[in-house]
Structure formats: structure tokens, C-alpha cells
PDB file of C-alpha atoms and ligand atoms in Angstrom:
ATOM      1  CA  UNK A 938       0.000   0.000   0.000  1.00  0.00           C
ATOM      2  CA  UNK A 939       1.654   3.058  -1.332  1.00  0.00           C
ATOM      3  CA  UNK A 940       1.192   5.871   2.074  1.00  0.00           C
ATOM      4  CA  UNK A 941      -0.958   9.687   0.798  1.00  0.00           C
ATOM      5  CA  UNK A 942       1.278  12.460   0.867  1.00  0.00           C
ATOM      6  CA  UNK A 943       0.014  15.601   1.280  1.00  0.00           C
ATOM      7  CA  UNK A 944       1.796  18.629   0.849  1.00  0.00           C
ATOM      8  CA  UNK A 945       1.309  22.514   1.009  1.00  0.00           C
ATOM      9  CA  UNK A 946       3.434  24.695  -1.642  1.00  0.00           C
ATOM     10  CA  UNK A 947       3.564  28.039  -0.111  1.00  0.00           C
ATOM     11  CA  UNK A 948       5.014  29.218  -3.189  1.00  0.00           C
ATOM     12  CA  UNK A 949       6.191  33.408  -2.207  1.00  0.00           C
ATOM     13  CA  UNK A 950       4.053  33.637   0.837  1.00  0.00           C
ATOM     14  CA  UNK A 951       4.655  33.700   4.367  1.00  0.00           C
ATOM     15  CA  UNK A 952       7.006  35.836   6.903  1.00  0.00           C
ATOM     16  CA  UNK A 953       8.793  33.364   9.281  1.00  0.00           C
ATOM     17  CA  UNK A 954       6.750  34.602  12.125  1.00  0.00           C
ATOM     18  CA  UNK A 955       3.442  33.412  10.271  1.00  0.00           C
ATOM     19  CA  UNK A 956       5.075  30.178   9.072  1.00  0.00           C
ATOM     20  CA  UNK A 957       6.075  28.928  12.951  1.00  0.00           C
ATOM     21  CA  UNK A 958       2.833  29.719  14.045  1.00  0.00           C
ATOM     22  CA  UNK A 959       1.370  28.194  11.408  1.00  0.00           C
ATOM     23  CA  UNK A 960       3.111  24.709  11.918  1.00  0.00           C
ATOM     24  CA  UNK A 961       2.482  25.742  15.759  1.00  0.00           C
ATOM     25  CA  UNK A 962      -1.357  25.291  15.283  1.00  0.00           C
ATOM     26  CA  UNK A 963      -1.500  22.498  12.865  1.00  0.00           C
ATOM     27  CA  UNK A 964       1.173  20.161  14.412  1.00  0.00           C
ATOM     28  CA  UNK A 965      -1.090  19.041  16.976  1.00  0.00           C
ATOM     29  CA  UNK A 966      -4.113  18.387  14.489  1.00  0.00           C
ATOM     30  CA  UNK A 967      -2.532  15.822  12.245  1.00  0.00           C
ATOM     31  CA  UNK A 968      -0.302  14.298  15.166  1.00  0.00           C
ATOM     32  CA  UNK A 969      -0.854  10.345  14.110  1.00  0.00           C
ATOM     33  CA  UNK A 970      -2.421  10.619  11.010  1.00  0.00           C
ATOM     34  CA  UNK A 971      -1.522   7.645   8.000  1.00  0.00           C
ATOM     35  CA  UNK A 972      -0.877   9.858   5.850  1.00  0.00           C
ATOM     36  CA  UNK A 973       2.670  11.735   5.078  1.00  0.00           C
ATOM     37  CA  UNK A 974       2.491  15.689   5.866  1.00  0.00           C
ATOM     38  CA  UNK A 975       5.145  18.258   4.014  1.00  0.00           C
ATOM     39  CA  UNK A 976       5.460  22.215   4.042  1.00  0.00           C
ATOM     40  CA  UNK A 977       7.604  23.150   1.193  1.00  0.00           C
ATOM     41  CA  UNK A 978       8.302  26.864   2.119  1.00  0.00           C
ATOM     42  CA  UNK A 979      10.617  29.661   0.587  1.00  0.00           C
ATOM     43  CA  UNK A 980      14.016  29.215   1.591  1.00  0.00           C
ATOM     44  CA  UNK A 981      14.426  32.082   4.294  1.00  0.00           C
ATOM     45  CA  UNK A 982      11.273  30.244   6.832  1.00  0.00           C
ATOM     46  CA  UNK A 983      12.975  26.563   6.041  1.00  0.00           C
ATOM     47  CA  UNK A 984      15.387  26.640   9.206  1.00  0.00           C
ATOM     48  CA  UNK A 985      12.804  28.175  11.758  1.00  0.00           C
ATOM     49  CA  UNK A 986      10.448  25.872  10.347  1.00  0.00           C
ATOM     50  CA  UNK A 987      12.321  22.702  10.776  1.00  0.00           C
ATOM     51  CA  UNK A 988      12.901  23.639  14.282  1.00  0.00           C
ATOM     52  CA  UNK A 989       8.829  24.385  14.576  1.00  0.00           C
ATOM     53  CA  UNK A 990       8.488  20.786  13.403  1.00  0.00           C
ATOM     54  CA  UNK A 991      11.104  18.913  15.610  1.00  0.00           C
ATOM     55  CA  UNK A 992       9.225  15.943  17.266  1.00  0.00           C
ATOM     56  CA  UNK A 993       6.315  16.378  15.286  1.00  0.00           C
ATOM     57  CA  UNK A 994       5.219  14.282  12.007  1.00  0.00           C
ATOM     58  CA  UNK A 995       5.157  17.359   9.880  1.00  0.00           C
ATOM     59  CA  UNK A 996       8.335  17.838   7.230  1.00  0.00           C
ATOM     60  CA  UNK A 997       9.575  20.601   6.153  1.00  0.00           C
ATOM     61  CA  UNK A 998      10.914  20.890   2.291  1.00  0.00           C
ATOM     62  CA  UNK A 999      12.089  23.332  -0.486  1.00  0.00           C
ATOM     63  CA  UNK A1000      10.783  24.596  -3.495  1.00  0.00           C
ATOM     64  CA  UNK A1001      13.800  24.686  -5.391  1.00  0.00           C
ATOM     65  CA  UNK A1002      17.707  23.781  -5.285  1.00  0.00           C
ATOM     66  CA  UNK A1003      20.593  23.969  -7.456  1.00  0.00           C
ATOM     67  CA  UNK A1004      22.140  20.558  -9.126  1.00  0.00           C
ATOM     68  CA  UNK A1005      25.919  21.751  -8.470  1.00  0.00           C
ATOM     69  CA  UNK A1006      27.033  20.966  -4.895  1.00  0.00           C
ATOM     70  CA  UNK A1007      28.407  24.296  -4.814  1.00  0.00           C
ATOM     71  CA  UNK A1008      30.260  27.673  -7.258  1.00  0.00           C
ATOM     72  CA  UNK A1009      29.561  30.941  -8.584  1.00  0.00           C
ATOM     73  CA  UNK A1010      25.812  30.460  -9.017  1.00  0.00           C
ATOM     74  CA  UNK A1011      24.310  33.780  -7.608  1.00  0.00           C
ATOM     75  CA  UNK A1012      21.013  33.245  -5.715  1.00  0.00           C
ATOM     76  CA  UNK A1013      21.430  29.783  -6.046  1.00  0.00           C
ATOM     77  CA  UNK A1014      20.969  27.230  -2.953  1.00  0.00           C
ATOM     78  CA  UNK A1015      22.445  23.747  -2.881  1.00  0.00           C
ATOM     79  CA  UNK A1016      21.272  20.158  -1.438  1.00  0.00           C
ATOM     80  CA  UNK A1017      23.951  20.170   0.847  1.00  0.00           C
ATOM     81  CA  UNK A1018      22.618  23.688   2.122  1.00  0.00           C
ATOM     82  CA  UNK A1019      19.110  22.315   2.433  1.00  0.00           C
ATOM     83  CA  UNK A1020      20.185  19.373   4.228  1.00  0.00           C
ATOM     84  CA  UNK A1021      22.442  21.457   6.512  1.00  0.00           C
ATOM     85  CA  UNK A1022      19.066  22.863   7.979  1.00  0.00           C
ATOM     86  CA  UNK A1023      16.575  19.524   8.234  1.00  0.00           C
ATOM     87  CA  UNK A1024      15.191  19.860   5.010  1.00  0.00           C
ATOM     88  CA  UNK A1025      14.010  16.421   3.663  1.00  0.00           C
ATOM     89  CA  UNK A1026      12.044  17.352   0.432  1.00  0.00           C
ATOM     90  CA  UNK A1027      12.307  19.721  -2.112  1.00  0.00           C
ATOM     91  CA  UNK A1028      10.084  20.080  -5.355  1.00  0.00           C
ATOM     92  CA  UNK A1029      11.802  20.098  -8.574  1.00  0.00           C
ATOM     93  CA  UNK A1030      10.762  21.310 -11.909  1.00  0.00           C
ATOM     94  CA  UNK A1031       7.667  23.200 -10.416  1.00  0.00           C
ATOM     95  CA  UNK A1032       5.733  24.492 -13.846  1.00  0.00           C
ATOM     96  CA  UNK A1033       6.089  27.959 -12.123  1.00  0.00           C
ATOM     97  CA  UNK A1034       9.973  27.696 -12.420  1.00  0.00           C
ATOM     98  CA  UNK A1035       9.734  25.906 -15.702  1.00  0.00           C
ATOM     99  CA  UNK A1036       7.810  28.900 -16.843  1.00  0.00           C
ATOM    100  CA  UNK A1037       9.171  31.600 -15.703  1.00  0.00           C
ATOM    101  CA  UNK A1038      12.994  30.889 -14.432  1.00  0.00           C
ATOM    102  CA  UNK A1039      14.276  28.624 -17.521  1.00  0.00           C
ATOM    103  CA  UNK A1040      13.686  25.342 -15.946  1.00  0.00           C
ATOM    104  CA  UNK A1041      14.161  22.629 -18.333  1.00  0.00           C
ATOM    105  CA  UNK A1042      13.580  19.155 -18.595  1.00  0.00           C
ATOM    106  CA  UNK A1043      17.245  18.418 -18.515  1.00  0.00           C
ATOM    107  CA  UNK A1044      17.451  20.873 -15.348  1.00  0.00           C
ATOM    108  CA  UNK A1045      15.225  18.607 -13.921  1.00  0.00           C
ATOM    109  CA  UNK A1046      16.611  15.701 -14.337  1.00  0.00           C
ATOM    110  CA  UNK A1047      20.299  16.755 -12.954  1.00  0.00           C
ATOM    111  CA  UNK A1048      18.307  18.156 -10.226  1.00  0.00           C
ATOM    112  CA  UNK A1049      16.593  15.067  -9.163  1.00  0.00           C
ATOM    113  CA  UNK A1050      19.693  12.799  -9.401  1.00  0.00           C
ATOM    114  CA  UNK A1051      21.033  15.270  -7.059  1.00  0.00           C
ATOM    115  CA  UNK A1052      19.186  15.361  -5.049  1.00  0.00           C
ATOM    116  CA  UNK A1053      18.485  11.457  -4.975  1.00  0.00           C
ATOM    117  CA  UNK A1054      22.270  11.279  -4.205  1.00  0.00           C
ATOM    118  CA  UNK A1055      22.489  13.434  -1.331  1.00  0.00           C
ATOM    119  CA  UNK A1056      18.855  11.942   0.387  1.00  0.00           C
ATOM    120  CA  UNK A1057      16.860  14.593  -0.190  1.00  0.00           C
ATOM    121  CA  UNK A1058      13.417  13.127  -1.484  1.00  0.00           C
ATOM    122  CA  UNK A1059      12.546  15.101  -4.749  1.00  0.00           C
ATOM    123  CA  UNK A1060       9.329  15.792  -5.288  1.00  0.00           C
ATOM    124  CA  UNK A1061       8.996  15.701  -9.449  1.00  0.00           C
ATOM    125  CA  UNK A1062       6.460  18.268 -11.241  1.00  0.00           C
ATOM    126  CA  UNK A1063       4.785  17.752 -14.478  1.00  0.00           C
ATOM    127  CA  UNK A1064       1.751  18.839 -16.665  1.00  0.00           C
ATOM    128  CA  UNK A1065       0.091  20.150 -19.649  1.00  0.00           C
ATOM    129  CA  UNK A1066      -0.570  23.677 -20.334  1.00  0.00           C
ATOM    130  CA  UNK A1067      -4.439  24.156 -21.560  1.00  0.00           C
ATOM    131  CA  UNK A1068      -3.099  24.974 -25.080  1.00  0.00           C
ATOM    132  CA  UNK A1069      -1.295  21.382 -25.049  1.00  0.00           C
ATOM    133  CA  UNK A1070      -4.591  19.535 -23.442  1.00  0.00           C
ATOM    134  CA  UNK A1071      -6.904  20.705 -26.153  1.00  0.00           C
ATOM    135  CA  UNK A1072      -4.422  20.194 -28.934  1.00  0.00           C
ATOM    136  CA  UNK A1073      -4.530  16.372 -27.182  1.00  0.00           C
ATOM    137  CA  UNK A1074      -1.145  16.224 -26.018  1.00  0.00           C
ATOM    138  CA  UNK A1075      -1.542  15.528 -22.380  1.00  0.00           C
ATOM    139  CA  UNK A1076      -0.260  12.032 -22.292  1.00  0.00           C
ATOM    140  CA  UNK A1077       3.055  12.875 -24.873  1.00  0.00           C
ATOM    141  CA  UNK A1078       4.052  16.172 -22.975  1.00  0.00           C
ATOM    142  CA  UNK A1079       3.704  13.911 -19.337  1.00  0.00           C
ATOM    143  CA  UNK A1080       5.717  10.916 -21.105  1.00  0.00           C
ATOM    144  CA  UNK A1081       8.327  13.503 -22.267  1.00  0.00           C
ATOM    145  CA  UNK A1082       8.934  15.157 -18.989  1.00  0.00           C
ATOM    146  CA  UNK A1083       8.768  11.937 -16.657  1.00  0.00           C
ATOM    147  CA  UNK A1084      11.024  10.037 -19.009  1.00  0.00           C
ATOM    148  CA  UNK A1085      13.237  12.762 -19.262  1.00  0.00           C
ATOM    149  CA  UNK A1086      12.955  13.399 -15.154  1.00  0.00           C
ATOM    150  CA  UNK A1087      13.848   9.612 -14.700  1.00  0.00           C
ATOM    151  CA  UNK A1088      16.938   9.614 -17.024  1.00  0.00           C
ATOM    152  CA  UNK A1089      20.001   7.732 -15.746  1.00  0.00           C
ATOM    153  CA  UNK A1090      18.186   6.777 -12.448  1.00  0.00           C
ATOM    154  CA  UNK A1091      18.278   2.927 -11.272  1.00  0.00           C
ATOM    155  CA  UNK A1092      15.373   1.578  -9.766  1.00  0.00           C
ATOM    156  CA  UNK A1093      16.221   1.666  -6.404  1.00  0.00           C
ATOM    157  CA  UNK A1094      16.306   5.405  -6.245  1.00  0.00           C
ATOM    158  CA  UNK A1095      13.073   5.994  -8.589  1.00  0.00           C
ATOM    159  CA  UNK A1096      10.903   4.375  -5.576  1.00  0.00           C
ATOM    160  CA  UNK A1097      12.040   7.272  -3.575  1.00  0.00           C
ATOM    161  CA  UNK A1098      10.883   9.801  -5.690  1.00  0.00           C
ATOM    162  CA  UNK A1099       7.233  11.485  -5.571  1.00  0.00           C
ATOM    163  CA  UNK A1100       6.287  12.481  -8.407  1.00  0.00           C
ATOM    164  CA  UNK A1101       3.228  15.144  -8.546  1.00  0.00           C
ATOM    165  CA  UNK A1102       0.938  15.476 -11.914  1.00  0.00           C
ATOM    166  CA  UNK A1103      -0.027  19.367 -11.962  1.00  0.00           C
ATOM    167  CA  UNK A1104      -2.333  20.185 -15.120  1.00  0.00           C
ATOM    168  CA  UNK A1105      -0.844  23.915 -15.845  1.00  0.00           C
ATOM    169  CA  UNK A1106      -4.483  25.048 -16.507  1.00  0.00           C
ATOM    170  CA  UNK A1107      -5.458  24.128 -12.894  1.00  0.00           C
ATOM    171  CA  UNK A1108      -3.194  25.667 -10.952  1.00  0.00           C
ATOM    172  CA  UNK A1109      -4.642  28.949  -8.838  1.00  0.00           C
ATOM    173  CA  UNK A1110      -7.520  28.858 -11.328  1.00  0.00           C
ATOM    174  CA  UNK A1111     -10.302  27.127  -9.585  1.00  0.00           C
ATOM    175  CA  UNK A1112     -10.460  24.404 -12.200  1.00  0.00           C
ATOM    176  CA  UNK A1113      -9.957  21.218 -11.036  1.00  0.00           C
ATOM    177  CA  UNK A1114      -8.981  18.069 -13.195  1.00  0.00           C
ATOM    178  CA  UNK A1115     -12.142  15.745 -12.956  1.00  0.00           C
ATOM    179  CA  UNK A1116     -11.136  13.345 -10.008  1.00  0.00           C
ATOM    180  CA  UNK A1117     -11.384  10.742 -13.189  1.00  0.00           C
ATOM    181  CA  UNK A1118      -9.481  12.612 -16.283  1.00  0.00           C
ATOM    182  CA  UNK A1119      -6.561  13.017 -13.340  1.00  0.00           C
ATOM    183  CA  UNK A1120      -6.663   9.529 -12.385  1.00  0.00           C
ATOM    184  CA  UNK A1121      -6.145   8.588 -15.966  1.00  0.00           C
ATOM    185  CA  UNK A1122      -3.356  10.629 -16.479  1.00  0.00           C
ATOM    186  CA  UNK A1123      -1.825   9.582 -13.535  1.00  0.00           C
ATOM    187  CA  UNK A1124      -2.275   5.627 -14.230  1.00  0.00           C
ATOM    188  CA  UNK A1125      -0.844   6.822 -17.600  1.00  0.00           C
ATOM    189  CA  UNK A1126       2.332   8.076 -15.435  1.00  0.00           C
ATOM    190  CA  UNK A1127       2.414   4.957 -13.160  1.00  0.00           C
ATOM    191  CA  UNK A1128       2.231   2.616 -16.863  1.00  0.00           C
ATOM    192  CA  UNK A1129       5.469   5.075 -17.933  1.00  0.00           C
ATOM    193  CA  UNK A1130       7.342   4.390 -14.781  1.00  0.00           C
ATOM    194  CA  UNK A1131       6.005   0.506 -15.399  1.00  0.00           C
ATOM    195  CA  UNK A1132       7.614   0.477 -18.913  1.00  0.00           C
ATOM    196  CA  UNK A1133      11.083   2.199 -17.663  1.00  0.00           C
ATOM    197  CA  UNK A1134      11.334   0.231 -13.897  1.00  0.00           C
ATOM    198  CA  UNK A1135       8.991  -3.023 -13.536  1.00  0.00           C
ATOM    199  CA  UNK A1136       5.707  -3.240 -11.538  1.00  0.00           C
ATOM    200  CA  UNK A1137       7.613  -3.283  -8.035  1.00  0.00           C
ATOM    201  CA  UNK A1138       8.725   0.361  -8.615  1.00  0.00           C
ATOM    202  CA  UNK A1139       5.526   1.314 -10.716  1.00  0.00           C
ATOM    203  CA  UNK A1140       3.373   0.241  -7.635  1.00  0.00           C
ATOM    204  CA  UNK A1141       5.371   1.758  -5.332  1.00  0.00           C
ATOM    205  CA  UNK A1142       6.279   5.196  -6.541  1.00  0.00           C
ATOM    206  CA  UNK A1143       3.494   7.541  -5.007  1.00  0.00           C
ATOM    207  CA  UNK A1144       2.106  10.046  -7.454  1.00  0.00           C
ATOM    208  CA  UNK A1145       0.089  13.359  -5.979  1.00  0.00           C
ATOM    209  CA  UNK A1146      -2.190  15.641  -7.962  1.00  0.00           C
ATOM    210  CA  UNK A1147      -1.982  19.380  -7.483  1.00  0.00           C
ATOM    211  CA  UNK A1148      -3.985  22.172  -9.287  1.00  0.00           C
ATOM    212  CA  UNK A1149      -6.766  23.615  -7.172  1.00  0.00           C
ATOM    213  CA  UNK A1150      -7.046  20.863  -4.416  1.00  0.00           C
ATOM    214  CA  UNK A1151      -9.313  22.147  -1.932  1.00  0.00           C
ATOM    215  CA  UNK A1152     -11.150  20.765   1.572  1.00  0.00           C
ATOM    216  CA  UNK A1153     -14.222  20.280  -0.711  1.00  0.00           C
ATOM    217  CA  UNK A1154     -12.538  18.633  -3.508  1.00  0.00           C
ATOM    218  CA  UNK A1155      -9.638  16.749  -1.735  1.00  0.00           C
ATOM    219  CA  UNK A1156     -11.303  13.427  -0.883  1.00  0.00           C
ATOM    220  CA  UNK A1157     -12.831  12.581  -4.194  1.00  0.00           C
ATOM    221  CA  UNK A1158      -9.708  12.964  -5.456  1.00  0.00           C
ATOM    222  CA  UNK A1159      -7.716  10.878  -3.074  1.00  0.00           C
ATOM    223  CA  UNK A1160     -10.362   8.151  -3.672  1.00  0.00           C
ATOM    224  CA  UNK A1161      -9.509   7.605  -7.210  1.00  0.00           C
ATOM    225  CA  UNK A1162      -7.020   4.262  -6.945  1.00  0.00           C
ATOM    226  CA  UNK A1163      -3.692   6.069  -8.700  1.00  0.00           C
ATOM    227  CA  UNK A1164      -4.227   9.412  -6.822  1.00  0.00           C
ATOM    228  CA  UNK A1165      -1.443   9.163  -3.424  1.00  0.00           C
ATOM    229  CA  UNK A1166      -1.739  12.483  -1.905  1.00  0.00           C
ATOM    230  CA  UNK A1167      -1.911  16.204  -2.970  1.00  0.00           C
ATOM    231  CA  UNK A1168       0.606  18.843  -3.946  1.00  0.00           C
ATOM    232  CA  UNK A1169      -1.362  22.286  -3.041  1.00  0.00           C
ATOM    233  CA  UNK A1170      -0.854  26.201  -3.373  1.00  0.00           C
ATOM    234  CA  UNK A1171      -3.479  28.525  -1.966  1.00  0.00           C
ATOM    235  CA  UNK A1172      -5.708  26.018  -0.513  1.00  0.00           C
ATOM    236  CA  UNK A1173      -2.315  24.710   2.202  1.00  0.00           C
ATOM    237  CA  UNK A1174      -1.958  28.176   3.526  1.00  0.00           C
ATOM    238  CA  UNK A1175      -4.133  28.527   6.214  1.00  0.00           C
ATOM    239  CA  UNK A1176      -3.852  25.922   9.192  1.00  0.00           C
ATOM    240  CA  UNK A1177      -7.565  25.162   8.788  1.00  0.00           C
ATOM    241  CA  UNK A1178      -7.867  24.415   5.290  1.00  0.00           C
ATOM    242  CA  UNK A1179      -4.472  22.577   5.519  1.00  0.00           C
ATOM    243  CA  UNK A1180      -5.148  19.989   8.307  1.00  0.00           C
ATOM    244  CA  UNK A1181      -8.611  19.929   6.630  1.00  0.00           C
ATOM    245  CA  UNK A1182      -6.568  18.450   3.546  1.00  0.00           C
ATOM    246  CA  UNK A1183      -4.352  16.066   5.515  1.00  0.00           C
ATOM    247  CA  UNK A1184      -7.513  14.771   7.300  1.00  0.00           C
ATOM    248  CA  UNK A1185      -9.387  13.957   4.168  1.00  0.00           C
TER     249      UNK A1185
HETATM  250  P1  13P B  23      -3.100  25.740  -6.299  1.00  0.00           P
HETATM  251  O1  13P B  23      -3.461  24.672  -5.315  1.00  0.00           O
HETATM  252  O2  13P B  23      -3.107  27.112  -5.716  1.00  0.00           O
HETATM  253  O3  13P B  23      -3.875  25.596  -7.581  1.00  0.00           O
HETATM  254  O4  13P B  23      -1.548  25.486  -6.699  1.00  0.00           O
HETATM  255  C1  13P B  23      -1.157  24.230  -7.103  1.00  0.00           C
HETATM  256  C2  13P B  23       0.313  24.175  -7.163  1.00  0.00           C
HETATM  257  O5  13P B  23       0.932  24.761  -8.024  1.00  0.00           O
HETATM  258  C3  13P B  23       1.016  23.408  -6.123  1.00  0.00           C
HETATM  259  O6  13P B  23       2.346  23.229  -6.428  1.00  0.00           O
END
């Protein structure tokens, strides 16, 4: 049985005051819960967050990281760095970066392997932008970026990596995959990572949705059989709506 991750992606919000009180409040409400709880804040709350979280179940990760373990790459933040502080997650290859900051599929990829290689669990973005859904091309764009995001990494490290499906169109827009058309892209994923690693790593590997997941929307989603958790933006940044999610 493959364990639900839920995460919150605070994205640019949050001073480090409001993050600590925010894990503060919800630590308590999701103390024993099956399924896996992460925060993936901006870089500058990570440290005071990790040490918010110590003794709890809630993990802290990043939203970003560099694949060089260190050099002249201004504004740049390594694994090492991240690991320094407690972090234990970071999302790579967020459409947000691919989008705006040059991220690439080969980025990605060097990204994840680092991040594989230093512990760090990488949490793997993909999706279609609406022009590439209507034109059809879900499925191709998803096998292009997981296949590319896999590249060069043995099976034992591709169990370790979450991989979250993130339909462009639905992200801060209020439109939500159907619970259904995201399961099928997702068991489209899962038959990708089948063809590249075998059923033991296919069954294994936990795969979130993210775009729009709210309280209201969360459960019907995480009842569709491929679905393992969320990956979520506006609706993870209140401690409400947040333990709400984690609690579906
Ligand atoms: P929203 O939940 O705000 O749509 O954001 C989704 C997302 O991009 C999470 O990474």
C-alpha cells in the first residue's frame, strides 16, 4: 500500500513569524495521522520551520535547489545547504519555475539525481498547459517530462521519488482536473514508470495531484485508486484548510 502524501506549496508567501505559528497550530491536528504531511516553504522560513516541526510528524521541504554541490551560481541554494538545515524534500521542476525561471527538462533531471544522491526526497512536477490539453497532447508532454525526469536513475532510487501530476491550466484557477481525467493521467504516469522500472517500482512510486485541491474537492480525489496524496498552493496556507486536507 503506497502511504498519501500531502503537501502545502507556499510558493512566495509567508514571513517566518506566520510560518512557525502556522506549523504551531496544525502540528497538533494531524499528530498520528496515515498519511505523510510536508510544508515546502521559501528558503528564508525553512530553518525556523524545521525547528517548529522537531518531534512532530510534519516535514519541512524546499521549493527549489541547485544541481551543483556548490560555485559561482548567484542566488542559487544547494542540497547540501538544504540538508544542513533539516530539510528532507524539495520540489523540482515546479511548472512555475519551468515557466518563468528557464527550468528545463534536462534541469530537472540533474536536479533530481542530485538530489536522490544526497537523500533529499525530490518531489517531481509535471503537466500540460491548456493549449497542449486541447491540442490532445496531455499524455506525450507527461511521457516527455517523466522520461526525461527519470533519465540515468536505477530503480532503487526511482521508488524514492514522488512524483506530482499538476495540469498547468489548474493551478490557482479554480479548475480542477475531474477526479477521473486526473486519475487517468496519472495511471498513464504509473504505466510510464512501469515500462522504464517493472511493476515493483511502478506500484510503489506515489504520485500526488496538485492544481486547485481544496477541503471540498480533496477526498474525491484521493479516492480515485492512482491518486497518493496532494501537492497544493493557496488552498495549504491557512492551518484550517491545511489539516482539513491532511484529514481527508
Ligand atoms: P493551487 O493549489 O493554488 O492551484 O496550486 C497548485 C500548485 O501549483 C502546487 O504546487
Amino acid at each position: 500500500m503506497r502511504k498519501p502524501i500531502i503537501a502545502g506549496n507556499w510558493k512566495m508567501h509567508k514571513s517566518i513569524k506566520d510560518g512557525v505559528a502556522f506549523v504551531e497550530a496544525v502540528k497538533p491536528q494531524v499528530k498520528g495521522t496515515d498519511v505523510e504531511v510536508l510544508i515546502c516553504a521559501p528558503y528564508t522560513l525553512l530553518a525556523p520551520l524545521v525547528e517548529a516541526a522537531k518531534g512532530s510528524n510534519v516535514q519541512i521541504g524546499a521549493q527549489n535547489m541547485h544541481y551543483e554541490d556548490k560555485g559561482a551560481f548567484t542566488g542559487e541554494v544547494s542540497a547540501d545547504m538544504l540538508l544542513e538545515i533539516g530539510v528532507t524534500h524539495v520540489i523540482i521542476g515546479h511548472s512555475e519555475r519551468r515557466q518563468y525561471y528557464a527550468e528545463t527538462d534536462e534541469t530537472v533531471n540533474l536536479k533530481t539525481k542530485k538530489a536522490l544522491s544526497k537523500g533529499l526526497v525530490p518531489v517531481v512536477c509535471c503537466g500540460e498547459t491548456l493549449e497542449q490539453r486541447e491540442a490532445g497532447e496531455t499524455k506525450s508532454v507527461c511521457k516527455r517530462q517523466v522520461e526525461a525526469a527519470f533519465s540515468g536513475i536505477d530503480a532503487k532510487d526511482a521508488t524514492t521519488v514522488v512524483v506530482a501530476y499538476e495540469p498547468i491550466w489548474a493551478i490557482g484557477t479554480g479548475k480542477t482536473a475531474t477526479s477521473e481525467d486526473a486519475n487517468d493521467v496519472i495511471a498513464y504516469i504509473r504505466e510510464i514508470l512501469l515500462g522504464l522500472y517493472g511493476e515493483e517500482v511502478s506500484e510503489e512510486l506515489r504520485i500526488q495531484y496538485g492544481g486547485s485541491v481544496k477541503p471540498n474537492n480533496v477526498e474525491e480525489l484521493m479516492n480515485q485508486p492512482d491518486i497518493d496524496g496532494a501537492l497544493v498552493g493557496g488552498a495549504s496556507l491557512e492551518p484550517d484548510s491545511f489539516v482539513a486536507l491532511v484529514n481527508f
